[in-house]
PDB file of C-alpha atoms and ligand atoms in Angstrom:
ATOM      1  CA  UNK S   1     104.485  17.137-145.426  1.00  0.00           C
ATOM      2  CA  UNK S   2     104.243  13.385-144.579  1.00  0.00           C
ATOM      3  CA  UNK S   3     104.769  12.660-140.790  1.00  0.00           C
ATOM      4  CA  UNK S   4     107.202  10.514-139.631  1.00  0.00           C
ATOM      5  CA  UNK S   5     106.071   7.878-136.692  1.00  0.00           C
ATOM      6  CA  UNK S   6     107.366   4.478-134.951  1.00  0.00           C
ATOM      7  CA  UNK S   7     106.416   1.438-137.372  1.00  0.00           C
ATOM      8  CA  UNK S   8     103.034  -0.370-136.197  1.00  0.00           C
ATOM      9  CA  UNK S   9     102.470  -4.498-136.570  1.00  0.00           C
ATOM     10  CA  UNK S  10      99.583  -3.211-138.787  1.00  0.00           C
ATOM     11  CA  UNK S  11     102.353  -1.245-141.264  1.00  0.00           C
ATOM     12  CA  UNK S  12     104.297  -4.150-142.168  1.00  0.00           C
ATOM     13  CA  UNK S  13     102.583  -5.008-145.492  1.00  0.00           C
ATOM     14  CA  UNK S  14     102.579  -1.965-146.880  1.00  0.00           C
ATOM     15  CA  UNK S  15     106.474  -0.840-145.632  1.00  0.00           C
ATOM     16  CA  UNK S  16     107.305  -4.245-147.893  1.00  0.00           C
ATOM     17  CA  UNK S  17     105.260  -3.094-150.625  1.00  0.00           C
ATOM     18  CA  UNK S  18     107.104   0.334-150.802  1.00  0.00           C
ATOM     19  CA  UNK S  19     110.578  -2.097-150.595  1.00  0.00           C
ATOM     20  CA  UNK S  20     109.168  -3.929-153.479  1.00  0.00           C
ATOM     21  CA  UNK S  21     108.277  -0.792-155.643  1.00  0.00           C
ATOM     22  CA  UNK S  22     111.929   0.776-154.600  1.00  0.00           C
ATOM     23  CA  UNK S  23     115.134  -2.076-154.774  1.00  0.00           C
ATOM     24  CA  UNK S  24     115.755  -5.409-156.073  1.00  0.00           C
ATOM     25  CA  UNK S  25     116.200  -6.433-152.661  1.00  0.00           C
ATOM     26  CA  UNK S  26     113.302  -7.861-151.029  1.00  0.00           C
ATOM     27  CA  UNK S  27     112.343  -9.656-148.041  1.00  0.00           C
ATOM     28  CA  UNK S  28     109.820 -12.192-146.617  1.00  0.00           C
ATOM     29  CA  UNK S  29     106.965 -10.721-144.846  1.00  0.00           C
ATOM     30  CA  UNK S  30     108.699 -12.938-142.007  1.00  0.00           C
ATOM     31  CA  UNK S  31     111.574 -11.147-142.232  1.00  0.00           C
ATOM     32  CA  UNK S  32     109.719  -7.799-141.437  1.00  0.00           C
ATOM     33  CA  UNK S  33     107.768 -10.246-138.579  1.00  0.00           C
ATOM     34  CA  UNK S  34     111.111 -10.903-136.806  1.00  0.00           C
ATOM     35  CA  UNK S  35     112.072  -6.824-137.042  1.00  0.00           C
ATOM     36  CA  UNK S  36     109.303  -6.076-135.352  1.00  0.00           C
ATOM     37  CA  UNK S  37     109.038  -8.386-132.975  1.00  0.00           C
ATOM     38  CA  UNK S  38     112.715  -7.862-131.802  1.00  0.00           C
ATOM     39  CA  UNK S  39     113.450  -4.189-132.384  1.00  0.00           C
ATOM     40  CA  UNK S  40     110.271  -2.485-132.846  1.00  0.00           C
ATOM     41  CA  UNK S  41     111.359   0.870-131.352  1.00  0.00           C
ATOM     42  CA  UNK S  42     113.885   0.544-134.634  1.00  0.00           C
ATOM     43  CA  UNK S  43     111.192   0.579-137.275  1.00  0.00           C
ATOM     44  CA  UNK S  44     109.756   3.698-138.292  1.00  0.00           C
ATOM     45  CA  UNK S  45     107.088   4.613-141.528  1.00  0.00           C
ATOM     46  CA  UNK S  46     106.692   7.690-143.369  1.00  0.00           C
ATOM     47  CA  UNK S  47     102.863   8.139-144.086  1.00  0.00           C
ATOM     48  CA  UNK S  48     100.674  10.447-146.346  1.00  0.00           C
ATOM     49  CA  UNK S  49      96.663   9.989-145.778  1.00  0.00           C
ATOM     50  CA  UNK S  50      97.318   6.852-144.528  1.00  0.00           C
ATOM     51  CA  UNK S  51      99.454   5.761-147.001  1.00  0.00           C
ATOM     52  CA  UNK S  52     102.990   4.594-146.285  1.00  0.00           C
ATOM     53  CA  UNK S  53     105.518   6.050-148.992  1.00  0.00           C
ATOM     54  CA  UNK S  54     108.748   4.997-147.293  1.00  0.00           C
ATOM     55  CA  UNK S  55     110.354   3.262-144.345  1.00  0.00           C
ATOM     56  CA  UNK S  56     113.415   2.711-142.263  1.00  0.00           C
ATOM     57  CA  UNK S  57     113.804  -1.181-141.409  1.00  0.00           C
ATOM     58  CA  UNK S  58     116.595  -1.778-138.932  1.00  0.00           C
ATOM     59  CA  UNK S  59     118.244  -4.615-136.337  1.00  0.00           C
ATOM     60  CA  UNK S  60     120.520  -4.885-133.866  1.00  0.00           C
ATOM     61  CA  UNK S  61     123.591  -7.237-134.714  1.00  0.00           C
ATOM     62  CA  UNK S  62     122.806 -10.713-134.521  1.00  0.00           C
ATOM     63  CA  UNK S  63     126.111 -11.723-133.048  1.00  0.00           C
ATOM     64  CA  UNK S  64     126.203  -9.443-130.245  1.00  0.00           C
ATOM     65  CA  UNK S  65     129.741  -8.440-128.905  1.00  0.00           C
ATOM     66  CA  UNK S  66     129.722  -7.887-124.986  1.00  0.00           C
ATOM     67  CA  UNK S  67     131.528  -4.449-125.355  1.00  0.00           C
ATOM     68  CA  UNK S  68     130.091  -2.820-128.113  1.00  0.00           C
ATOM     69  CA  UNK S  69     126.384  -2.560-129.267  1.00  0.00           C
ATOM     70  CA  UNK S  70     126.247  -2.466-133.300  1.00  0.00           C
ATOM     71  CA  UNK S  71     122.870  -1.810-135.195  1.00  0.00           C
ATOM     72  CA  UNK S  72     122.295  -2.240-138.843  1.00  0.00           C
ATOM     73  CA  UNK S  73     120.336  -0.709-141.127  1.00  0.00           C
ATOM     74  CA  UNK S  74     118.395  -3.572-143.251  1.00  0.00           C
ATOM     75  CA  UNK S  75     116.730  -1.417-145.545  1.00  0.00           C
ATOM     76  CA  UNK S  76     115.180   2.119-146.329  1.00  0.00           C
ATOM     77  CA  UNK S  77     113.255   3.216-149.231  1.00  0.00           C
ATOM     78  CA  UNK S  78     111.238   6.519-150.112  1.00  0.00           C
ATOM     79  CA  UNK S  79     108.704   5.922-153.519  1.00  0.00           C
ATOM     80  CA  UNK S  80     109.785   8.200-156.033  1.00  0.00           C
ATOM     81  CA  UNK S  81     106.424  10.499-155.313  1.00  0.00           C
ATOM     82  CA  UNK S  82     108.316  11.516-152.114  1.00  0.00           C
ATOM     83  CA  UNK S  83     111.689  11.748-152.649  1.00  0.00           C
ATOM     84  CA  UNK S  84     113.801  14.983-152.000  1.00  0.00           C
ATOM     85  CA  UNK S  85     111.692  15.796-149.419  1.00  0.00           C
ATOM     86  CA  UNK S  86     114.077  15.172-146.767  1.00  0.00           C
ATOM     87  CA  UNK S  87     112.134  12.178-145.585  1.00  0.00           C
ATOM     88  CA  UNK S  88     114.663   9.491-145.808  1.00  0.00           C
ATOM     89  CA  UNK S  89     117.454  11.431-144.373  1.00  0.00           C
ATOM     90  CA  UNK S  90     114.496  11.706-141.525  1.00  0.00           C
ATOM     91  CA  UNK S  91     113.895   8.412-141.029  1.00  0.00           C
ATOM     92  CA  UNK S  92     117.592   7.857-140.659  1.00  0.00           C
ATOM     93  CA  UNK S  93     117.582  10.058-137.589  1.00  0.00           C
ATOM     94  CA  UNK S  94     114.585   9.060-136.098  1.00  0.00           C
ATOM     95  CA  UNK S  95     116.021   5.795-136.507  1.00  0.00           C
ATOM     96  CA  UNK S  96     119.295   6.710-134.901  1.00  0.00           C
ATOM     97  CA  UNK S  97     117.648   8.632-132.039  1.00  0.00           C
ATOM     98  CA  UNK S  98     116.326   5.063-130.865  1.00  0.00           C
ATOM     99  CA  UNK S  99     119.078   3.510-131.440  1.00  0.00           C
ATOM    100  CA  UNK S 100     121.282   5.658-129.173  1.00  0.00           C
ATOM    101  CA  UNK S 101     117.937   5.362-126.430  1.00  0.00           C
ATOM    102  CA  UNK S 102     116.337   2.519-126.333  1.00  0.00           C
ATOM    103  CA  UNK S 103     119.500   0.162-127.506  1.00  0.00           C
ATOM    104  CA  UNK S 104     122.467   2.080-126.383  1.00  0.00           C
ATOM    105  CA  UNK S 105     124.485   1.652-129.281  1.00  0.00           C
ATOM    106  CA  UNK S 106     127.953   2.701-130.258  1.00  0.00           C
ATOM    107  CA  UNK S 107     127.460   2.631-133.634  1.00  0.00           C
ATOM    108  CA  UNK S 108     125.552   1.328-136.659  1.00  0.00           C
ATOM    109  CA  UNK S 109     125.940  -0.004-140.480  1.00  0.00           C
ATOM    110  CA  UNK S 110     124.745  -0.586-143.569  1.00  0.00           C
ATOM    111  CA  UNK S 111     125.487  -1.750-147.005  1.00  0.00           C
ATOM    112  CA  UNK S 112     125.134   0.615-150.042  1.00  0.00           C
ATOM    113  CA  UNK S 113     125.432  -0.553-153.947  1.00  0.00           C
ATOM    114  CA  UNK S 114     128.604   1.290-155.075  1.00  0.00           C
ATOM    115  CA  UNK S 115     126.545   2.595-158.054  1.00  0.00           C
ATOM    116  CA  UNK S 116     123.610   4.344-155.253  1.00  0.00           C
ATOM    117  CA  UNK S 117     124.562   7.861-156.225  1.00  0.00           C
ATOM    118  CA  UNK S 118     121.589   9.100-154.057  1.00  0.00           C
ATOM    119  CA  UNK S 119     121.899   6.848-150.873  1.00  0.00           C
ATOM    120  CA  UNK S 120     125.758   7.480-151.323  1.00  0.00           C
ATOM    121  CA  UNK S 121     124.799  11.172-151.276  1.00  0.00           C
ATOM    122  CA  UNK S 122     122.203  11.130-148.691  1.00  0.00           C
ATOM    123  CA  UNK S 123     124.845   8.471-146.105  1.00  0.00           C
ATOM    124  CA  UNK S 124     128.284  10.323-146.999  1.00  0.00           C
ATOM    125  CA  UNK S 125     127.477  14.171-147.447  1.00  0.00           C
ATOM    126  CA  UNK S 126     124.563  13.866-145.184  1.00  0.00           C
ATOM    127  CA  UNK S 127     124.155  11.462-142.395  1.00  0.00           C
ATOM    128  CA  UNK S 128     128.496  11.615-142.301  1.00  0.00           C
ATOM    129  CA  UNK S 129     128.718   7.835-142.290  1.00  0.00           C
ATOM    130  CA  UNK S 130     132.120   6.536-143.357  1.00  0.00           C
ATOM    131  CA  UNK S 131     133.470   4.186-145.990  1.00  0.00           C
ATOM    132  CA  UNK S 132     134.406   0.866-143.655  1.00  0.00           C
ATOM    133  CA  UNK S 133     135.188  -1.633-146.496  1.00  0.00           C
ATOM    134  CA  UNK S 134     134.082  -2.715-149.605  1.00  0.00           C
ATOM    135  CA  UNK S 135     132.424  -6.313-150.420  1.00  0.00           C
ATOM    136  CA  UNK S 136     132.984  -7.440-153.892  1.00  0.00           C
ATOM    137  CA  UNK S 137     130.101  -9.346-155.382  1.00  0.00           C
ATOM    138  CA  UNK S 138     127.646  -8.533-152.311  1.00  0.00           C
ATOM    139  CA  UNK S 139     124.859  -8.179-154.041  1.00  0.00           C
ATOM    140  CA  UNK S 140     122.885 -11.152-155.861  1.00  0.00           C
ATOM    141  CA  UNK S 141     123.595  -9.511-159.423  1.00  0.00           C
ATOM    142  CA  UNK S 142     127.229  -9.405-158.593  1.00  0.00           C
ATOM    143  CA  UNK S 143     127.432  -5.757-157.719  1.00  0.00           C
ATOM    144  CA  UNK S 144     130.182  -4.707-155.149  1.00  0.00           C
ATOM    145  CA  UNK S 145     128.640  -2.810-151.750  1.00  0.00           C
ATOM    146  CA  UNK S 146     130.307  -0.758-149.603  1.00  0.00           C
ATOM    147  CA  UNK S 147     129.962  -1.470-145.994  1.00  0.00           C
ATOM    148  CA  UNK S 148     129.475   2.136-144.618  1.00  0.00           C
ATOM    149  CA  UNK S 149     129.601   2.943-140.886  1.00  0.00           C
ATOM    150  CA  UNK S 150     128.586   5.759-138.092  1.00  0.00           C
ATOM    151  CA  UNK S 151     129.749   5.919-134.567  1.00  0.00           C
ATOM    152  CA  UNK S 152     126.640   6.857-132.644  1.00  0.00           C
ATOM    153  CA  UNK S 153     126.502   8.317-128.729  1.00  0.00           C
ATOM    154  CA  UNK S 154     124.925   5.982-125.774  1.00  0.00           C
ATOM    155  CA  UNK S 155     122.086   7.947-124.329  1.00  0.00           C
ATOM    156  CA  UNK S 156     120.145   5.816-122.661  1.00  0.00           C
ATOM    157  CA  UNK S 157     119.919   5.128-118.903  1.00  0.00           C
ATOM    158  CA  UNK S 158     122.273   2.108-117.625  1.00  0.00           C
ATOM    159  CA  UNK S 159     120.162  -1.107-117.648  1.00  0.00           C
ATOM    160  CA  UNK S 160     122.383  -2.768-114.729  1.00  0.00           C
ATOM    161  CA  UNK S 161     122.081  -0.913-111.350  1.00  0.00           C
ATOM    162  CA  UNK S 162     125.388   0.272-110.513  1.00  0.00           C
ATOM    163  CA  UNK S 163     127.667  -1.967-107.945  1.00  0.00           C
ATOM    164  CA  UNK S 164     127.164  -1.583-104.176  1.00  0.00           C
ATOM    165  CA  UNK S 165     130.616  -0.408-103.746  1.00  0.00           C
ATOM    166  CA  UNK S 166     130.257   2.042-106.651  1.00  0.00           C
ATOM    167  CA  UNK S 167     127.126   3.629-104.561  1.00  0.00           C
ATOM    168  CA  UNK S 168     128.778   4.025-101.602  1.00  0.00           C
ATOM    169  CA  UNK S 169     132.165   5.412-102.968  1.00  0.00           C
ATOM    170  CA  UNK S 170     129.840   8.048-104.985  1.00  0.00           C
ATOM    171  CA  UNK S 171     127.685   8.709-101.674  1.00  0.00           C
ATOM    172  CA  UNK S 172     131.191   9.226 -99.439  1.00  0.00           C
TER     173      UNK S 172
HETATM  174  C1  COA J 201     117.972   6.815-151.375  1.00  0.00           C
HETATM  175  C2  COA J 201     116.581   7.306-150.987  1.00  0.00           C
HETATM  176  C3  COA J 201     116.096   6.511-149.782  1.00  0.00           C
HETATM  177  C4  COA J 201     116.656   8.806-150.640  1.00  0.00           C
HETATM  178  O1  COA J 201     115.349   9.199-150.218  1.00  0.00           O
HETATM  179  P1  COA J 201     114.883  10.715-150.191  1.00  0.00           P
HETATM  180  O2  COA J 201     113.750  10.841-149.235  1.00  0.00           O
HETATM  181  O3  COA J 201     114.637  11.171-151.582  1.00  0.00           O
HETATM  182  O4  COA J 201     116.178  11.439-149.628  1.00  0.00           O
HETATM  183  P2  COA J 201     116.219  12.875-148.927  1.00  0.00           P
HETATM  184  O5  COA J 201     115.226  13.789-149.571  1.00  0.00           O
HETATM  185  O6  COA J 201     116.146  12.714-147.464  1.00  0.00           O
HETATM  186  O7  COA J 201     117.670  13.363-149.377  1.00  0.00           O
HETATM  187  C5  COA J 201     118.703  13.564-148.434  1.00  0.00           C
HETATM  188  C6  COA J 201     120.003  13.711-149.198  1.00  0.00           C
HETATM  189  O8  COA J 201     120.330  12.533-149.924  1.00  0.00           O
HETATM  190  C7  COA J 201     121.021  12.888-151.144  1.00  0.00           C
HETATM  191  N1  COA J 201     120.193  12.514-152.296  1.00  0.00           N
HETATM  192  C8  COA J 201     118.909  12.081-152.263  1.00  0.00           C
HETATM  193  N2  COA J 201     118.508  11.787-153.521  1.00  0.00           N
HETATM  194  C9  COA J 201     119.554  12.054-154.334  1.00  0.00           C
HETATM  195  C10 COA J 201     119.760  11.931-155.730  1.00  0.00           C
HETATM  196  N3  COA J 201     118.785  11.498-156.551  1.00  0.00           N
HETATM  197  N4  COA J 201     120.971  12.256-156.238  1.00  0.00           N
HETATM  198  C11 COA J 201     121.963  12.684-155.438  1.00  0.00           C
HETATM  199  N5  COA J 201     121.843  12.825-154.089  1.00  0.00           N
HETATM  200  C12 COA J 201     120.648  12.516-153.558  1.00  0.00           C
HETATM  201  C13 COA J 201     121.205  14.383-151.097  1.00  0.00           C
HETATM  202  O9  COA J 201     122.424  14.638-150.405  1.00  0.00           O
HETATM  203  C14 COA J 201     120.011  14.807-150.250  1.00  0.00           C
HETATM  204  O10 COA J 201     120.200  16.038-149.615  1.00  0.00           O
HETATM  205  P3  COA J 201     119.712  17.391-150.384  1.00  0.00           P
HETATM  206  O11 COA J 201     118.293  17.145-150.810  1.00  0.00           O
HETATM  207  O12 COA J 201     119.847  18.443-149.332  1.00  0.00           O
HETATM  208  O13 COA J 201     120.633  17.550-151.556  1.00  0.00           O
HETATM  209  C15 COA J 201     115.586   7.149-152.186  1.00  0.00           C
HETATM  210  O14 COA J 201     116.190   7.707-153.336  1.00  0.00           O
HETATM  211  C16 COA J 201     115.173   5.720-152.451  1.00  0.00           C
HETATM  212  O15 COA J 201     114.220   5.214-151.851  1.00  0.00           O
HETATM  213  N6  COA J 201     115.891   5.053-153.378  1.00  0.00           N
HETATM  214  C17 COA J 201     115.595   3.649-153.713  1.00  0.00           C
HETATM  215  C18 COA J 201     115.878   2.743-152.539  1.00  0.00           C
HETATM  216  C19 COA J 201     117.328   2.849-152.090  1.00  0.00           C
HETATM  217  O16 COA J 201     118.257   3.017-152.875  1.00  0.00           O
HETATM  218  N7  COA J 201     117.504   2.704-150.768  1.00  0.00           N
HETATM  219  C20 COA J 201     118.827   2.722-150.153  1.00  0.00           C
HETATM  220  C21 COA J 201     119.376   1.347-150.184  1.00  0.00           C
HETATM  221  S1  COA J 201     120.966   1.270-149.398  1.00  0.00           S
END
């Protein structure tokens, strides 16, 4: 069974060859560049004897709200060698595990083609994300996408120290 591991600088060709094998929408290598170097705890590869054979690409929102922390997914593919093996529905928690870590976020989206039968499957039955909208002509063909969404669980540690006051109420 292919393992499942954080994304490497050295991966990043061959997770956007296994995007261009697998959807219509493709990237820069940039693109993959500026993943990396912002949220590389978010990226993770699927691998068989070296090989990667699918990939979860994600971000954190570029217009960050103070309150809440949103994360996106950008992109995920499997090749069709590997699929219903579990390994996308995999990366998605792997993916969500750092999330909820390393970026503390409350929840995270994605958008879907209405016509995905097997991402619908695999983000609906699954993963239990939820219908948030739909976007009519999303997609550069004209296709509508839903905008799906998951509330996730912060789990990291608090990156601000708490207030004085705060530590002396708690030690009273
Ligand atoms: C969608 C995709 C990533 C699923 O990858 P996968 O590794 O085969 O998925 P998994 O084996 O983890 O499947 C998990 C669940 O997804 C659903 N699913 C996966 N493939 C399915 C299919 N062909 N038809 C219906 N449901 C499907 C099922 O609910 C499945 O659970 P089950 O096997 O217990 O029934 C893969 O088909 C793919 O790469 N497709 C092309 C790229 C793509 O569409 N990416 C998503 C863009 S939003």
């Amino acid at each position: 069974m292919p393992a499942i591991r954080r994304a490497k600088i050295t991966d990043l060709h061959e997770m956007q060859n296994c995007n261009l094998w697998c959807l219509p929408e493709n990237y820069h290598f940039n693109y993959y560049l500026y993943h990396y170097l912002s949220w590389s705890e978010l990226l993770h590869v699927t691998e068989e004897n070296g090989q990667v054979v699918g990939y979860v690409l994600a971000k954190m929102d570029d217009e960050p709200d103070v309150e809440v922390q949103e994360a996106h997914i950008t992109s995920l593919s499997v090749l069709r060698t590997h699929r219903r093996l579990g390994l996308a529905n995999k990366l998605m928690n792997y993916a969500h595990d750092a999330m909820e870590l390393t970026q503390e976020c409350d929840n995270v989206s994605l958008h879907v083609r209405v016509s995905n039968r097997a991402a619908l499957g695999l983000y609906k039955d699954k993963l239990k994300y939820q219908i948030a909208d739909t976007e009519i002509g999303y997609y550069a063909d004209g296709e509508n996408a839903y905008k799906m969404r998951k509330d996730l669980v912060r789990r990291g540690f608090p990156k601000k120290a708490p207030e004085p006051a705060a530590v002396k109420r708690d030690l009273m």
